[in-house]
PDB file of C-alpha atoms in Angstrom:
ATOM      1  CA  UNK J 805      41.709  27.858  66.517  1.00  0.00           C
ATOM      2  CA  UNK J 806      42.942  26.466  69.459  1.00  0.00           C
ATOM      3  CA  UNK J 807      46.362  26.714  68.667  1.00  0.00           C
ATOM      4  CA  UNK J 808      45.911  30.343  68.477  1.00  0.00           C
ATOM      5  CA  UNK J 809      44.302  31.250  71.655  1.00  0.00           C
ATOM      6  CA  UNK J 810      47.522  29.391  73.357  1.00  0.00           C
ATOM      7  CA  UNK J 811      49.530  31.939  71.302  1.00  0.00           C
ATOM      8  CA  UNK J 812      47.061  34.500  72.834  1.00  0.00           C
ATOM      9  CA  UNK J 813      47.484  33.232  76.418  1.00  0.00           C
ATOM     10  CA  UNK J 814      51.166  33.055  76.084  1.00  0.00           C
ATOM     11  CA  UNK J 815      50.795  36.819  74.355  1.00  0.00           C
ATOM     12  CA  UNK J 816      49.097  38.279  77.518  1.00  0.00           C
ATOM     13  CA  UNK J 817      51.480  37.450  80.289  1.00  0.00           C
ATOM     14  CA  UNK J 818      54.467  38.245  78.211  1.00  0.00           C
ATOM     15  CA  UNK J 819      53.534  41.775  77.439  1.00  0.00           C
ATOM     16  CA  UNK J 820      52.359  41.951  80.934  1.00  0.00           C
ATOM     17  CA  UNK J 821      55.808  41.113  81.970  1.00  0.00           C
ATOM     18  CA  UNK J 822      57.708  43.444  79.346  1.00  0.00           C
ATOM     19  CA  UNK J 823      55.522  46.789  80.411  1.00  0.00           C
ATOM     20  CA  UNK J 824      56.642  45.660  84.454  1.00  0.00           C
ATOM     21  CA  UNK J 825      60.076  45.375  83.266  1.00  0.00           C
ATOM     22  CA  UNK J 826      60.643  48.189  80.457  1.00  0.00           C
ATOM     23  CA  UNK J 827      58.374  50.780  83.195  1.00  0.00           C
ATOM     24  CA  UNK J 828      61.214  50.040  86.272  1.00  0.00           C
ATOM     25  CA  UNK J 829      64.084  49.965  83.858  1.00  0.00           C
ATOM     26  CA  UNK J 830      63.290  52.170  81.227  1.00  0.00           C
ATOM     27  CA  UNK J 831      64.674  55.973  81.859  1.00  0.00           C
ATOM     28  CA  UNK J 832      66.582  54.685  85.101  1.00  0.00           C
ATOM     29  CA  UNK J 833      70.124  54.493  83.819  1.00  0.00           C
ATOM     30  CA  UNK J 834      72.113  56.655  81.566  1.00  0.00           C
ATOM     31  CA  UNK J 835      71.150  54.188  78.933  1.00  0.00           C
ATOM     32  CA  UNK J 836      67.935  55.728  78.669  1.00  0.00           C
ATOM     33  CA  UNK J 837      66.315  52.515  77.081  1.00  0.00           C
ATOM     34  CA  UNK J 838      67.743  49.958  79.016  1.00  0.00           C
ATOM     35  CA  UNK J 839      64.318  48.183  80.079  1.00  0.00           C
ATOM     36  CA  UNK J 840      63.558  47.311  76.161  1.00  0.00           C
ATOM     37  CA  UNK J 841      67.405  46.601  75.741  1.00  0.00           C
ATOM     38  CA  UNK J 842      66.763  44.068  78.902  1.00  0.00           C
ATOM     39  CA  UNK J 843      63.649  41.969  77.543  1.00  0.00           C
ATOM     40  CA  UNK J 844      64.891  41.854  74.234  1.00  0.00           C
ATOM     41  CA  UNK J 845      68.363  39.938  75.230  1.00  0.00           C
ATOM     42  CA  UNK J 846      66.512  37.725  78.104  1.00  0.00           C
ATOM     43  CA  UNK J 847      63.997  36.767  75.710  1.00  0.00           C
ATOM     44  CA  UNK J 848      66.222  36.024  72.695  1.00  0.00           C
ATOM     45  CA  UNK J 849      68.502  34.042  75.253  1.00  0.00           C
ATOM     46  CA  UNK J 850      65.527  32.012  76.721  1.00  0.00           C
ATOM     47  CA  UNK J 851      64.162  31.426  73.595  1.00  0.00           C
ATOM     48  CA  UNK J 852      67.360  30.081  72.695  1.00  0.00           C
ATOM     49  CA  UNK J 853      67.186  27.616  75.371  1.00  0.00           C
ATOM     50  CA  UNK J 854      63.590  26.534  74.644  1.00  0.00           C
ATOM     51  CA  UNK J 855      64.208  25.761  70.657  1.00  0.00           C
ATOM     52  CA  UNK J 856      66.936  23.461  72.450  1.00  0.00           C
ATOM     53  CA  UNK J 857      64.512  21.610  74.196  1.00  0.00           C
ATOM     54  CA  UNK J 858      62.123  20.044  71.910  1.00  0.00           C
ATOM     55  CA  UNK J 859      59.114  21.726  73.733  1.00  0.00           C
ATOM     56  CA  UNK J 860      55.575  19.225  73.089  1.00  0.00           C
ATOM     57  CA  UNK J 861      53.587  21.648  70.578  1.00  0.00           C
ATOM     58  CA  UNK J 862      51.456  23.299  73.284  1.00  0.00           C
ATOM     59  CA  UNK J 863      54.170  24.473  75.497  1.00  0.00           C
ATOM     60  CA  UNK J 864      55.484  25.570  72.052  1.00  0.00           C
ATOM     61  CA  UNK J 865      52.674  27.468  71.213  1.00  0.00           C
ATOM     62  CA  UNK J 866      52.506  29.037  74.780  1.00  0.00           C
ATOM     63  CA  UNK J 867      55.723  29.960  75.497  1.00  0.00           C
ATOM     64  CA  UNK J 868      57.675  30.429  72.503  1.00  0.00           C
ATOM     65  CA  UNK J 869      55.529  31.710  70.040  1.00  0.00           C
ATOM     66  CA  UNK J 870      53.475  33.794  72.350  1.00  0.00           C
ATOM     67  CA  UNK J 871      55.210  34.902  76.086  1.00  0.00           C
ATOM     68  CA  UNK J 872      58.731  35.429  74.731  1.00  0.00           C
ATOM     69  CA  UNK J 873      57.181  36.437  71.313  1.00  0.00           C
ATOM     70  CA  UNK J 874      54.887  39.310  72.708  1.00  0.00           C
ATOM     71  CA  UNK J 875      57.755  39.537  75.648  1.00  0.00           C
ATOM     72  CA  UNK J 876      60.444  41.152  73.016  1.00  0.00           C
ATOM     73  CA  UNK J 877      59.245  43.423  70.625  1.00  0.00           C
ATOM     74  CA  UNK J 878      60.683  44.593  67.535  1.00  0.00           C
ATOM     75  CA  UNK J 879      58.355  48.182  67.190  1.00  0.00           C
ATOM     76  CA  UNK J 880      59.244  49.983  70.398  1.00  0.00           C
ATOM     77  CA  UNK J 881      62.919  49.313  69.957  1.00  0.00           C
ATOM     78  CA  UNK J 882      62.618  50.955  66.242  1.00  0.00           C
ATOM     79  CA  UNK J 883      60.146  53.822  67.509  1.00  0.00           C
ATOM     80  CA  UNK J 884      63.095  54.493  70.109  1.00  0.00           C
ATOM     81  CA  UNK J 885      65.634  54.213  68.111  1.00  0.00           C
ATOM     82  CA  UNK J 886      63.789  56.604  65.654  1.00  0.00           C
ATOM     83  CA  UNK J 887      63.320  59.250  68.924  1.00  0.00           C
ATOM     84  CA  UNK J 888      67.471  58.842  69.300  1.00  0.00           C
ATOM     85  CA  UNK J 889      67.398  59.904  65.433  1.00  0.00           C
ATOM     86  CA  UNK J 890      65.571  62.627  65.996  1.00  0.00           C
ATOM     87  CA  UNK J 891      67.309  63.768  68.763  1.00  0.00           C
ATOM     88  CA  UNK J 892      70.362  63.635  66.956  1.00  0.00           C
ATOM     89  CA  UNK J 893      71.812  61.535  69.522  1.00  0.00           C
ATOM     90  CA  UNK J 894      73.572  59.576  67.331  1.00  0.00           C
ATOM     91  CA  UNK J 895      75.983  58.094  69.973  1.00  0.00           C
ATOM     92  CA  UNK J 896      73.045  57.152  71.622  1.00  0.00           C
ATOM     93  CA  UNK J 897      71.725  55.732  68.331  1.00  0.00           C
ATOM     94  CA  UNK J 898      75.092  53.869  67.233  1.00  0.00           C
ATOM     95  CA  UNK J 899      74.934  52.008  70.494  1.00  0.00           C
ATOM     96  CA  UNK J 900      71.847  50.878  70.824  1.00  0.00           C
ATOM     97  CA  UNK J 901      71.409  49.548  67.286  1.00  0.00           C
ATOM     98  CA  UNK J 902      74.671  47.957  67.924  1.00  0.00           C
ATOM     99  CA  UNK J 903      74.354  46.429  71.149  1.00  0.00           C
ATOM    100  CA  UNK J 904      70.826  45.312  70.225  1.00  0.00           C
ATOM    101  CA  UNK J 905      71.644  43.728  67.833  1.00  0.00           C
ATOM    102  CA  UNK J 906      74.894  42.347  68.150  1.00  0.00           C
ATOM    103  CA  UNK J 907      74.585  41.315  71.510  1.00  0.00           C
ATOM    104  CA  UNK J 908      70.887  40.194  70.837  1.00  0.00           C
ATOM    105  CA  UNK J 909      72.575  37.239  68.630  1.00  0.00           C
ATOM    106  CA  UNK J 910      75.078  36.539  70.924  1.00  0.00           C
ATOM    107  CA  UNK J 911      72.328  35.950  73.506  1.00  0.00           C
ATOM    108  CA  UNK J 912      70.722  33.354  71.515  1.00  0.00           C
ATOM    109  CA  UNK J 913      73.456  32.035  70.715  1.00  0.00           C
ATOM    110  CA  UNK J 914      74.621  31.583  74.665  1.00  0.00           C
ATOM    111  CA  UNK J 915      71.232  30.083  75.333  1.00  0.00           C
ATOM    112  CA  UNK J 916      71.183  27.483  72.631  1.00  0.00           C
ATOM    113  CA  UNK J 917      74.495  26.784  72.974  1.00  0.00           C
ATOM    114  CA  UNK J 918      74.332  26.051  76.688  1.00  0.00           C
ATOM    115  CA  UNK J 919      70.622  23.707  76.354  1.00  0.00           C
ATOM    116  CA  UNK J 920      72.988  21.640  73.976  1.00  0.00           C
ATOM    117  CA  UNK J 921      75.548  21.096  75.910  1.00  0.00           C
ATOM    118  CA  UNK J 922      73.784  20.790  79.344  1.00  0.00           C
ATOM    119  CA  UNK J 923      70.575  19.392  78.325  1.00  0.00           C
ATOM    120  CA  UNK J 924      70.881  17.611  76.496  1.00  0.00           C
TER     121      UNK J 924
ATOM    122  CA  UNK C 446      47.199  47.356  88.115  1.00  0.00           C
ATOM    123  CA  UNK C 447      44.285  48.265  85.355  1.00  0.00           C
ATOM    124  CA  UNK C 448      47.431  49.341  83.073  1.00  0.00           C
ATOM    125  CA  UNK C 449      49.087  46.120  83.369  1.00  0.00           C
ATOM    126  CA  UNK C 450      45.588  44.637  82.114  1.00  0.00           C
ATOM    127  CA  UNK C 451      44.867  47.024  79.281  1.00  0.00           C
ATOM    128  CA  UNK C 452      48.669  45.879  77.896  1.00  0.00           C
ATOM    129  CA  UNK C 453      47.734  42.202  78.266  1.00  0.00           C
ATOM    130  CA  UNK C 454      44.361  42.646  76.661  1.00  0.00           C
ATOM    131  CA  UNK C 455      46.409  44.284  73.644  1.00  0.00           C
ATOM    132  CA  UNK C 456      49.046  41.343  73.771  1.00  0.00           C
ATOM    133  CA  UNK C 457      46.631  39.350  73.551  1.00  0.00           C
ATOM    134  CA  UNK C 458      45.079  40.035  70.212  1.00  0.00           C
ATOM    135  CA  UNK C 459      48.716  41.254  68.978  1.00  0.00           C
ATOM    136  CA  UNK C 460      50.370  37.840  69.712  1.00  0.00           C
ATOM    137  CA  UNK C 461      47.094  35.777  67.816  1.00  0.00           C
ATOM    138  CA  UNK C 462      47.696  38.204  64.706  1.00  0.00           C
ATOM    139  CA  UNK C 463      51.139  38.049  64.916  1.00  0.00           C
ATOM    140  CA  UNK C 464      51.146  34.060  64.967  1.00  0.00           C
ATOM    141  CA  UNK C 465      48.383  33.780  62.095  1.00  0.00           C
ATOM    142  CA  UNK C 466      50.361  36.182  59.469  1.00  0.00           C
ATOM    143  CA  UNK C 467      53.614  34.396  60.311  1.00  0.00           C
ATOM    144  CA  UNK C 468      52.169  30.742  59.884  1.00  0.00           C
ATOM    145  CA  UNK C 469      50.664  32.307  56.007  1.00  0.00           C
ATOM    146  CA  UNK C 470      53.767  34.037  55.057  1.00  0.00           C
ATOM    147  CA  UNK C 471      56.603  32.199  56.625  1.00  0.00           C
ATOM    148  CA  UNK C 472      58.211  29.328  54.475  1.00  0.00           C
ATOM    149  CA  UNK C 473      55.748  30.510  51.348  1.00  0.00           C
ATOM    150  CA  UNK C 474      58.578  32.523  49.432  1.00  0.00           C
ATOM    151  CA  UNK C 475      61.888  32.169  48.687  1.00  0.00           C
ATOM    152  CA  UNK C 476      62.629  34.373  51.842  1.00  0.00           C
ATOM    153  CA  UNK C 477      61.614  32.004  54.529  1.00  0.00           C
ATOM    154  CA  UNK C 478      61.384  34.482  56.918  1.00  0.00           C
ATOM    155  CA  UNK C 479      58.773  36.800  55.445  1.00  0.00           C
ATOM    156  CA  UNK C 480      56.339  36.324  58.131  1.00  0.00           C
ATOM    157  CA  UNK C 481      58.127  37.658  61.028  1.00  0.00           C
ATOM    158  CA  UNK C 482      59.821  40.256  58.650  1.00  0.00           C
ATOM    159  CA  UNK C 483      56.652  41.505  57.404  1.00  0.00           C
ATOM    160  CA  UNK C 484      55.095  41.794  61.035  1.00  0.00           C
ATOM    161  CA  UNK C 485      57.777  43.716  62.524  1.00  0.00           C
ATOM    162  CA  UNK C 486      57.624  46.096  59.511  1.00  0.00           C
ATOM    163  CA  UNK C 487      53.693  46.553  59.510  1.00  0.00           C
ATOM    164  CA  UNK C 488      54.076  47.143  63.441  1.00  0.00           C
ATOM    165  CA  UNK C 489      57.098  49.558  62.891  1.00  0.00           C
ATOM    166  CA  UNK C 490      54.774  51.563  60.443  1.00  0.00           C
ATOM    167  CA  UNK C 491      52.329  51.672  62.797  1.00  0.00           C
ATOM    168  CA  UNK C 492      53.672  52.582  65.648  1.00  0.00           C
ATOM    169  CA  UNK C 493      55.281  55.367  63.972  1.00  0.00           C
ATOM    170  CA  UNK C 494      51.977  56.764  62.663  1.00  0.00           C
ATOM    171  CA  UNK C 495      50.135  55.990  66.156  1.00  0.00           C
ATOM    172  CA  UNK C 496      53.155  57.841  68.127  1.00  0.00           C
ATOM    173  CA  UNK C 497      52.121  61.007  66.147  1.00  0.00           C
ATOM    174  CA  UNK C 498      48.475  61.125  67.292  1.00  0.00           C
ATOM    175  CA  UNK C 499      48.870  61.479  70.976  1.00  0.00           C
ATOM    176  CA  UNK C 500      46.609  58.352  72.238  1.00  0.00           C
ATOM    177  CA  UNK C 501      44.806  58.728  75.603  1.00  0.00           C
ATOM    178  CA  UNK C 502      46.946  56.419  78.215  1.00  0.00           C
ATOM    179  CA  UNK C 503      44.535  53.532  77.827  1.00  0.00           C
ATOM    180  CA  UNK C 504      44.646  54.167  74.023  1.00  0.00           C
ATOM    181  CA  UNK C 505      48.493  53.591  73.720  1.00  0.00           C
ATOM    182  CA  UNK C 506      48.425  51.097  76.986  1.00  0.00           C
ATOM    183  CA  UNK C 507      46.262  48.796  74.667  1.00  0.00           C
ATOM    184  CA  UNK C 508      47.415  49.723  71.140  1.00  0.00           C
ATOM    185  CA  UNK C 509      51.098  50.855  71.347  1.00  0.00           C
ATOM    186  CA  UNK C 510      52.378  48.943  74.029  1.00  0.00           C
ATOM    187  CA  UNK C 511      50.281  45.949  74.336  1.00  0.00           C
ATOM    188  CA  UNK C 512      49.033  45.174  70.375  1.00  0.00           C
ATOM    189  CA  UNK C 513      51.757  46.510  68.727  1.00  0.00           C
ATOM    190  CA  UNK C 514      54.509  45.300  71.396  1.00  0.00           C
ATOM    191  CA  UNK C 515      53.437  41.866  71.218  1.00  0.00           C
ATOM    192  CA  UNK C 516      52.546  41.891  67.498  1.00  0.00           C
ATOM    193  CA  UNK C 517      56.110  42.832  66.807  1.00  0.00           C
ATOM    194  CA  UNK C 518      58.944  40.464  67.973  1.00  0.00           C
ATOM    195  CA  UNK C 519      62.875  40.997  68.415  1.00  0.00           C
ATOM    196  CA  UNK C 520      63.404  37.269  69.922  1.00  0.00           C
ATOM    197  CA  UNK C 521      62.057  35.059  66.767  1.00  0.00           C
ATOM    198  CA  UNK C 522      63.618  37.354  64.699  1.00  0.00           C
ATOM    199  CA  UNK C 523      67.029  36.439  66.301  1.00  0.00           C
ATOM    200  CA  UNK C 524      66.336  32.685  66.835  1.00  0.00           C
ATOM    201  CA  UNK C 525      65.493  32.823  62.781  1.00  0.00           C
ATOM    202  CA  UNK C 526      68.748  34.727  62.400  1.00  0.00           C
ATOM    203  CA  UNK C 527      70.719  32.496  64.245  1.00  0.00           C
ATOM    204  CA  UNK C 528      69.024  29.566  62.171  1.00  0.00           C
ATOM    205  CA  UNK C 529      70.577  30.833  59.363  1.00  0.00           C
ATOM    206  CA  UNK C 530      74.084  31.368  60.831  1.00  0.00           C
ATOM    207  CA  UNK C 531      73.684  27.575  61.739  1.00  0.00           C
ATOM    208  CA  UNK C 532      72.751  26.843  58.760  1.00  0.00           C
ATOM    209  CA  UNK C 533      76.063  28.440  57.124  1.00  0.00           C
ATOM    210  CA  UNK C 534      73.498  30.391  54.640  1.00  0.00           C
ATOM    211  CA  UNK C 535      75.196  33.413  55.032  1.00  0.00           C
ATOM    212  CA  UNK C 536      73.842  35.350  52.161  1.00  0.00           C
ATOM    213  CA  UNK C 537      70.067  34.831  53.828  1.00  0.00           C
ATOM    214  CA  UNK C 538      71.686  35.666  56.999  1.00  0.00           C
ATOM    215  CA  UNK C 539      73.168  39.300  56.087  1.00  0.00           C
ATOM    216  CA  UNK C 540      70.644  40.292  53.830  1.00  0.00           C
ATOM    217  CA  UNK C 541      67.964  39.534  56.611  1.00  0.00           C
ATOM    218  CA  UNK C 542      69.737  40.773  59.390  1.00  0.00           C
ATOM    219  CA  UNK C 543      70.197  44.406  56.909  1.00  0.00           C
ATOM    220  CA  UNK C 544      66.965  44.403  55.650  1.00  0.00           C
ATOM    221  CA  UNK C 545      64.781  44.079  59.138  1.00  0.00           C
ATOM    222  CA  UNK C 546      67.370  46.730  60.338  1.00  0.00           C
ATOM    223  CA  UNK C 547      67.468  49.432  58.050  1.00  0.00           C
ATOM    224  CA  UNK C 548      63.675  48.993  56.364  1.00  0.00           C
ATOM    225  CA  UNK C 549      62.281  48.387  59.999  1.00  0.00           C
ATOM    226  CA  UNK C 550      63.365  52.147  60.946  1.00  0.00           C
ATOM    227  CA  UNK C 551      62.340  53.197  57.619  1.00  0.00           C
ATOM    228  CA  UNK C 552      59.373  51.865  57.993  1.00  0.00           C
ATOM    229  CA  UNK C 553      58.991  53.398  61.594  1.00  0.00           C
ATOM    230  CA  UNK C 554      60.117  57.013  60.184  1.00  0.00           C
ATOM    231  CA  UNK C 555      57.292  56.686  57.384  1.00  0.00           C
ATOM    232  CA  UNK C 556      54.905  56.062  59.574  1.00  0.00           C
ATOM    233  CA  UNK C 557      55.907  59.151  62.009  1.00  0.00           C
ATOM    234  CA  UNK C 558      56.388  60.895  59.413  1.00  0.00           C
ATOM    235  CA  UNK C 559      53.024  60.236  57.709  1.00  0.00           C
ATOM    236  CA  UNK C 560      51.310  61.257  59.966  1.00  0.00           C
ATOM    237  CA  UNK C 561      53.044  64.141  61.241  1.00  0.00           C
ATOM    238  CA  UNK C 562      51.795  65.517  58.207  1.00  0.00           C
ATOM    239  CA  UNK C 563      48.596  64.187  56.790  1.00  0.00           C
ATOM    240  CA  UNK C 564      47.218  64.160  60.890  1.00  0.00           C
ATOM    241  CA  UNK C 565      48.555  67.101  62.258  1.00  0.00           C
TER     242      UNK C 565
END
């Protein structure tokens, strides 16, 4: 029970966090969803980072599983990509599935790679 | 301000359910990474159906972009990925990586489309 209301705690500042980031980013640029595009890398690179550093269970909890985990989200970035669809902006579409995703490994990647080599 | 709340207060109880189906389904099937697949389905679905039933603002603050954003998650769902890659299981890795991508926007249509037509 516990556990989960660290998950919870960690939950309500991270979505806090993504709605102040994806409301100043989102519909700013030419990439119209840039702001999702932007918590979804910086989360998958932090949380690359963290896994690196053998976090103590409650930091776990907090952090991981519920700030970065309610930080990115999965649902908006299909609901937009679905509004690109319909649209028929596939351009638009192409790229941001690609990027996302693509770049949304690298991203881990970068941030796991560099905890191992600098923190460890 | 009281929007920023309302998003929390939906992170909140997104990130707890979130972390309970996860910790049932995850590492229970031969597809280790049901949990956090089935999630960001389920919250793809939803979304799609709630998108369709114009919310009030504090509505879709809570629901869509608090509850459903933190429910969902992009950044385990990379880290897992990235497990796999790690883990040279590159069968798990592709058909993962496919399957969240193209049955996540499925899933997402479904629900828009759902309820486009049984709600409207």
């Amino acid at each position: 029970m516990m556990n989960f209301l660290l998950v919870a705690v960690g939950g309500f500042f991270g979505a806090i966090l993504r709605a102040v980031i994806s409301k100043r980013l989102n519909h700013t640029y030419r990439f119209v969803h840039f702001g999702t595009f932007a918590v979804n890398m910086l989360g998958s690179f932090t949380l690359g980072i963290l896994v690196n550093m053998h976090l103590h269970t409650t930091a776990n909890l907090i952090l991981c599983i519920g700030f970065l985990g309610a930080f990115t989200t999965f649902s908006t970035f299909k609901l937009e990509s679905l509004t690109l669809v319909h649209a028929k902006q596939w351009k638009q579409f192409l790229l941001y599935s690609i990027l996302t995703y693509s770049v949304g490994l690298s991203f881990a990647f970068a941030g796991f790679w560099m905890a191992k080599v600098y923190l460890s």
